């Protein structure tokens, strides 16, 4: 009787939690009919990137903070703000020589969101930007933001201050771009979230790798399928108990996406992003060999495409390190080790990855650098602790759930 009561309690508790999650979903608004962009021509990525820089907020500081960072990636333009890890993500186009930017804003450390619409008329540098002339300190970027799906009415004016000095520092998005708990438009560890990661500020991603019963590497964080991360009445229990065909038949991620294979994820990274780092967080020893094979395949494909793409096997436990040694992979499969610097040397890992709570560790990080290795720290989300990692000059990348926040803090710090 007691066990039955306990089971009923667990079921009811799960239903309540899931109901709360559904109620808290942040719906990203979009312009009706495609907005002005529906009738526009495309802008080339290099033209979008001419807007890159640090800007002073002349109007709209209550919404955005005193400074913002603007950075173009591919066909989108992002604005990273100093308030609540905020960001604006624009799609871009032009009508004649007027540049049109439409999209949404959101506080990633909150639920507030709304539409955003900016323009650069031809007479206000629209033509010069198209012709390859970079903005000066006299340049202003004007637009409006709104609340929810309402028409944007709050005036925003941004004035160019200075260029972004360095974009080589690694800003790595956790679980492909962000967690489900942050109520993003795509599920964690999905193909969709990987494609959004750069617009969130990331230059690389961390993704979780597990093996199915029939040996297929997939992206999934937890050891077990549960309503926390998946939909599907019969999608419950250890991931390793399910064949890939069964997973595709029975399970979807929380926002309805299929659970991707590692191969599918790497295809997306290579063909649909310009991400430069992929941290494969290996979740079980048996996943190391198939992940290493795909690592080699996609390093070769990236090189053939002229892409700089570093892919690391993430080893976080003694058990994983032992399997890596057993397979004798140190000469062929680049590793990232979360254990001691001595273990990093023992397996000749390319990256040392201590947790951020240990501090910047400048002496150890300098040793790693002198040996031709890099240092990444994880998982840093708190603004007040970031500065020492920037000022040390010895850290090569930060893994975070809020890449927009790290992007803002790092680029403004420079």
XYZ file of C-alpha atoms in Angstrom:
414
model
C 0.000 0.000 0.000
C 2.833 2.361 0.939
C 4.593 1.788 -2.400
C 1.398 2.535 -4.322
C 0.894 5.794 -2.426
C 4.505 6.728 -3.154
C 4.049 6.020 -6.879
C 0.878 8.119 -6.985
C 2.714 10.959 -5.233
C 5.559 10.840 -7.768
C 3.127 10.869 -10.697
C 1.169 13.813 -9.273
C 4.365 15.706 -8.489
C 5.646 15.158 -12.046
C 2.370 16.393 -13.512
C 2.517 19.540 -11.376
C 6.134 20.225 -12.379
C 5.377 19.658 -16.060
C 2.323 21.906 -15.841
C 4.450 24.672 -14.324
C 7.048 24.239 -17.076
C 4.374 24.606 -19.741
C 2.961 27.711 -18.046
C 6.440 29.263 -17.952
C 7.319 28.777 -21.621
C 8.523 32.049 -23.141
C 6.841 32.586 -26.503
C 9.132 34.517 -28.821
C 7.041 37.021 -30.820
C 7.290 37.531 -34.571
C 6.108 40.267 -36.914
C 2.814 39.556 -38.648
C 3.267 38.649 -42.292
C 7.041 38.758 -41.987
C 7.111 42.503 -41.268
C 9.081 44.815 -43.540
C 11.613 42.075 -44.206
C 9.004 40.221 -46.265
C 9.627 42.642 -49.120
C 13.357 43.130 -48.638
C 16.551 41.954 -50.295
C 19.243 40.136 -48.350
C 22.319 41.776 -46.862
C 25.663 39.992 -47.117
C 27.176 38.721 -43.840
C 30.264 40.943 -44.218
C 27.972 43.965 -44.590
C 26.103 43.024 -41.414
C 29.379 42.595 -39.531
C 30.416 46.185 -40.247
C 28.053 47.147 -37.438
C 30.120 45.130 -34.943
C 31.216 47.175 -31.967
C 30.615 48.568 -28.511
C 27.800 51.133 -28.413
C 26.654 53.664 -25.831
C 22.911 53.636 -25.137
C 21.631 57.194 -25.710
C 17.937 56.277 -25.399
C 16.673 53.081 -23.787
C 19.138 52.597 -20.926
C 16.321 51.498 -18.620
C 15.684 48.573 -20.949
C 19.235 47.793 -22.119
C 21.730 49.253 -19.663
C 24.365 51.906 -20.420
C 26.360 49.938 -23.002
C 25.604 47.222 -25.531
C 27.658 44.990 -27.795
C 26.590 44.491 -31.413
C 27.906 41.465 -33.287
C 26.860 39.988 -36.608
C 26.976 36.271 -37.328
C 25.930 34.880 -40.669
C 22.600 36.440 -41.614
C 21.695 37.662 -38.129
C 22.733 40.629 -36.014
C 22.743 40.337 -32.227
C 22.760 42.990 -29.526
C 24.060 41.898 -26.107
C 23.010 44.109 -23.229
C 24.114 44.864 -19.695
C 20.725 44.097 -18.159
C 19.448 40.620 -17.215
C 21.698 38.936 -19.788
C 19.507 40.580 -22.400
C 19.830 40.220 -26.131
C 18.193 41.365 -29.334
C 18.336 39.047 -32.338
C 17.680 40.638 -35.715
C 17.174 39.227 -39.167
C 18.434 41.682 -41.734
C 17.455 42.976 -45.157
C 17.374 46.076 -47.308
C 14.822 48.000 -49.296
C 16.762 50.034 -51.835
C 19.572 51.467 -49.676
C 17.662 51.463 -46.395
C 18.765 48.664 -44.079
C 15.997 46.870 -42.152
C 16.521 44.941 -38.900
C 13.594 43.051 -37.367
C 13.447 40.455 -34.644
C 12.910 40.093 -30.938
C 14.484 41.064 -27.643
C 14.598 38.955 -24.501
C 16.072 38.920 -21.022
C 17.625 35.449 -20.941
C 17.698 35.600 -17.135
C 13.975 36.317 -17.072
C 10.807 35.942 -19.113
C 10.336 39.438 -20.564
C 10.394 39.597 -24.352
C 9.045 41.630 -27.257
C 9.443 42.718 -30.854
C 12.362 44.860 -32.034
C 12.594 46.927 -35.212
C 15.547 49.106 -36.292
C 16.422 50.866 -39.550
C 19.407 52.622 -41.094
C 18.136 54.970 -43.818
C 20.289 55.523 -46.884
C 21.091 59.088 -45.802
C 22.184 57.859 -42.343
C 25.015 55.530 -43.393
C 22.862 52.874 -45.065
C 24.663 53.370 -48.384
C 28.136 53.661 -46.837
C 27.736 50.412 -44.896
C 26.691 48.630 -48.078
C 29.730 50.098 -49.805
C 32.150 48.828 -47.175
C 32.659 51.868 -44.947
C 32.740 51.068 -41.230
C 30.831 53.220 -38.714
C 32.528 56.065 -36.852
C 31.797 57.542 -33.419
C 29.229 59.807 -35.096
C 27.159 56.809 -36.187
C 23.841 56.165 -34.445
C 21.612 53.106 -34.715
C 17.917 53.892 -34.154
C 14.942 51.663 -33.502
C 12.139 50.616 -31.212
C 11.286 47.687 -28.981
C 7.913 46.574 -27.652
C 6.312 44.261 -25.135
C 5.192 40.813 -26.227
C 3.649 40.843 -29.699
C 2.616 44.510 -29.449
C 3.959 47.013 -31.958
C 7.363 48.370 -30.836
C 7.003 51.862 -29.325
C 9.941 52.338 -26.923
C 12.606 54.388 -28.682
C 16.166 53.045 -28.656
C 19.217 55.012 -29.829
C 22.675 53.443 -29.830
C 25.837 55.406 -30.621
C 28.981 53.699 -31.895
C 31.802 53.881 -29.364
C 34.580 51.545 -30.512
C 35.220 48.321 -32.406
C 35.312 44.906 -30.775
C 39.017 44.261 -30.227
C 39.186 40.484 -30.006
C 36.831 37.702 -31.009
C 39.219 34.769 -30.483
C 38.191 34.172 -26.850
C 35.974 31.104 -26.604
C 32.391 31.625 -25.414
C 30.938 28.133 -25.166
C 27.204 27.520 -24.876
C 26.188 24.730 -22.494
C 24.043 21.879 -23.904
C 24.280 23.209 -27.437
C 23.077 26.722 -26.641
C 21.136 26.680 -23.376
C 19.059 24.640 -20.957
C 15.365 23.831 -21.022
C 15.059 25.564 -17.656
C 15.825 28.870 -19.379
C 12.726 28.434 -21.557
C 14.403 28.891 -24.917
C 12.697 28.489 -28.274
C 14.488 25.191 -28.945
C 15.231 22.271 -26.629
C 18.658 21.725 -25.114
C 20.901 19.398 -27.135
C 18.741 19.852 -30.252
C 19.744 20.698 -33.807
C 17.712 23.886 -33.539
C 19.487 25.185 -30.443
C 22.876 24.586 -32.075
C 21.821 26.837 -34.958
C 20.785 29.562 -32.489
C 23.934 29.426 -30.349
C 25.891 32.052 -32.293
C 23.033 34.530 -32.162
C 23.136 34.075 -28.365
C 26.820 35.093 -28.357
C 28.540 31.702 -28.506
C 31.649 30.924 -30.535
C 31.480 27.249 -29.589
C 29.206 24.703 -27.941
C 29.257 21.873 -25.435
C 26.967 18.936 -26.209
C 26.253 15.723 -24.279
C 27.003 12.381 -25.922
C 25.446 9.042 -24.977
C 25.244 5.709 -26.760
C 22.046 3.879 -27.716
C 21.580 0.136 -27.252
C 22.668 -0.427 -30.859
C 25.750 1.775 -30.599
C 24.576 5.080 -32.102
C 25.981 8.225 -30.427
C 23.143 10.655 -29.662
C 22.838 14.005 -27.900
C 21.246 13.645 -24.475
C 22.235 14.856 -21.024
C 20.613 12.530 -18.485
C 21.337 8.844 -17.959
C 17.607 8.113 -18.105
C 14.760 9.269 -20.295
C 12.149 11.056 -18.182
C 9.474 13.755 -18.552
C 12.107 16.296 -17.473
C 13.700 16.277 -20.928
C 11.463 14.253 -23.266
C 7.905 13.661 -24.398
C 6.567 10.150 -24.915
C 4.493 7.877 -22.728
C 6.851 4.949 -23.298
C 10.060 6.974 -23.333
C 11.144 6.198 -19.757
C 14.261 4.500 -18.396
C 17.976 4.178 -19.217
C 18.981 5.611 -22.590
C 21.200 2.570 -23.136
C 18.123 0.286 -23.078
C 16.688 1.843 -26.265
C 17.729 1.282 -29.867
C 17.954 4.379 -32.003
C 14.907 3.279 -34.010
C 12.901 2.967 -30.786
C 14.021 6.417 -29.651
C 12.910 7.973 -32.922
C 9.591 6.160 -32.681
C 8.817 6.803 -29.010
C 10.600 9.978 -27.927
C 10.851 13.660 -28.750
C 12.578 16.496 -26.932
C 10.492 18.901 -24.848
C 9.734 21.237 -27.747
C 8.849 18.355 -30.051
C 12.171 17.937 -31.859
C 13.677 14.521 -32.602
C 16.624 13.500 -30.428
C 19.593 14.026 -32.762
C 22.515 11.762 -33.470
C 26.000 13.140 -32.945
C 26.552 12.843 -36.693
C 23.482 14.991 -37.391
C 24.709 17.557 -34.882
C 28.174 17.727 -36.427
C 26.633 18.124 -39.892
C 24.710 21.148 -38.595
C 27.809 22.645 -36.959
C 29.815 22.266 -40.149
C 27.236 23.331 -42.732
C 24.918 25.747 -40.916
C 27.129 27.586 -38.409
C 30.548 29.186 -38.129
C 31.164 27.796 -34.629
C 34.840 27.096 -33.984
C 34.758 24.791 -30.927
C 32.739 21.674 -30.100
C 33.159 20.122 -26.654
C 31.773 16.587 -26.690
C 30.826 15.853 -23.081
C 31.177 12.075 -23.125
C 28.710 10.532 -20.675
C 29.804 6.875 -20.704
C 33.011 4.961 -21.524
C 31.416 3.010 -24.370
C 30.663 6.287 -26.185
C 34.332 7.271 -26.480
C 35.319 5.176 -29.517
C 32.341 6.051 -31.759
C 32.627 9.705 -30.744
C 36.343 9.655 -31.562
C 35.593 8.230 -35.011
C 33.144 11.064 -35.729
C 35.620 13.571 -34.318
C 38.191 12.478 -36.899
C 35.621 12.468 -39.706
C 34.483 16.024 -39.031
C 37.948 17.414 -38.407
C 38.832 16.177 -41.895
C 35.633 17.607 -43.397
C 36.246 20.964 -41.717
C 39.811 21.091 -43.015
C 38.612 20.267 -46.530
C 36.094 23.119 -46.277
C 38.741 25.561 -45.052
C 37.088 25.748 -41.628
C 38.785 26.142 -38.266
C 36.898 23.676 -36.077
C 38.343 22.246 -32.868
C 36.499 19.163 -31.587
C 37.364 17.740 -28.176
C 36.414 14.538 -26.377
C 35.405 15.767 -22.920
C 36.637 13.459 -20.151
C 35.270 14.297 -16.702
C 35.871 11.111 -14.687
C 38.619 8.607 -13.921
C 36.521 5.939 -15.645
C 36.441 7.908 -18.899
C 40.164 8.649 -18.739
C 40.895 4.944 -18.182
C 38.871 4.016 -21.278
C 40.624 6.722 -23.314
C 43.990 5.272 -22.265
C 42.827 1.710 -22.917
C 41.862 2.635 -26.480
C 45.248 4.353 -26.930
C 43.626 7.479 -28.381
C 46.025 10.164 -27.155
C 47.815 10.474 -30.492
C 44.673 10.580 -32.647
C 41.736 11.977 -30.640
C 42.039 15.447 -29.089
C 40.865 15.329 -25.484
C 39.616 17.843 -22.942
C 40.258 16.701 -19.378
C 38.452 18.035 -16.308
C 40.776 16.316 -13.823
C 44.207 17.429 -12.538
C 46.929 19.037 -14.639
C 48.983 15.875 -14.096
C 46.227 13.768 -15.639
C 46.033 16.255 -18.518
C 49.725 15.609 -19.151
C 49.396 11.840 -18.686
C 46.887 11.557 -21.520
C 48.346 14.464 -23.517
C 45.005 16.282 -23.522
C 44.784 19.439 -25.605
C 42.589 21.242 -23.058
C 42.455 21.425 -19.279
C 38.969 22.239 -18.019
C 38.718 23.003 -14.283
C 35.469 24.175 -12.710
C 35.253 27.948 -12.363
C 34.861 27.846 -8.572
C 38.585 27.031 -8.308
C 39.321 30.540 -9.591
C 41.438 31.658 -12.572
C 44.414 29.463 -11.505
C 46.936 31.650 -13.378
C 50.008 29.536 -12.575
C 48.507 26.271 -13.770
C 46.909 27.945 -16.789
C 50.246 29.498 -17.738
C 51.879 26.074 -17.486
C 49.229 24.657 -19.791
C 49.792 27.452 -22.285
C 53.570 26.957 -22.225
C 52.974 23.289 -23.075
C 50.766 24.188 -26.043
C 47.513 23.410 -24.235
C 44.428 25.526 -23.567
C 42.382 26.168 -20.432
C 38.572 26.271 -20.464
C 36.518 26.835 -17.295
C 32.968 25.622 -16.579
C 30.103 26.527 -15.962
C 30.240 30.260 -15.201
C 26.942 32.176 -15.182
C 27.468 34.874 -12.539
C 28.490 38.311 -13.808
C 30.228 39.266 -10.547
C 32.767 36.432 -10.852
C 33.732 36.855 -14.526
C 36.230 39.721 -14.414
C 39.143 37.801 -12.799
C 38.979 35.223 -15.587
C 39.274 37.991 -18.186
C 42.034 39.942 -16.438
C 44.228 36.876 -15.851
C 44.759 36.627 -19.600
C 45.403 32.905 -19.224
C 41.905 31.486 -19.778
C 41.038 30.552 -23.370
C 37.299 29.909 -23.039
C 34.360 29.973 -20.638
C 31.499 27.467 -20.720
C 28.217 29.102 -19.714
C 24.450 28.809 -19.780
C 24.300 32.511 -20.703
C 26.607 33.182 -23.667
C 24.939 36.581 -24.215
C 26.092 37.643 -20.751
C 29.675 36.425 -21.222
C 29.802 38.067 -24.671
C 28.668 41.399 -23.234
C 31.044 41.297 -20.269
C 34.083 40.139 -22.258
C 33.791 42.473 -25.240
C 33.070 45.514 -23.044
C 35.986 44.559 -20.764
C 38.549 44.635 -23.590
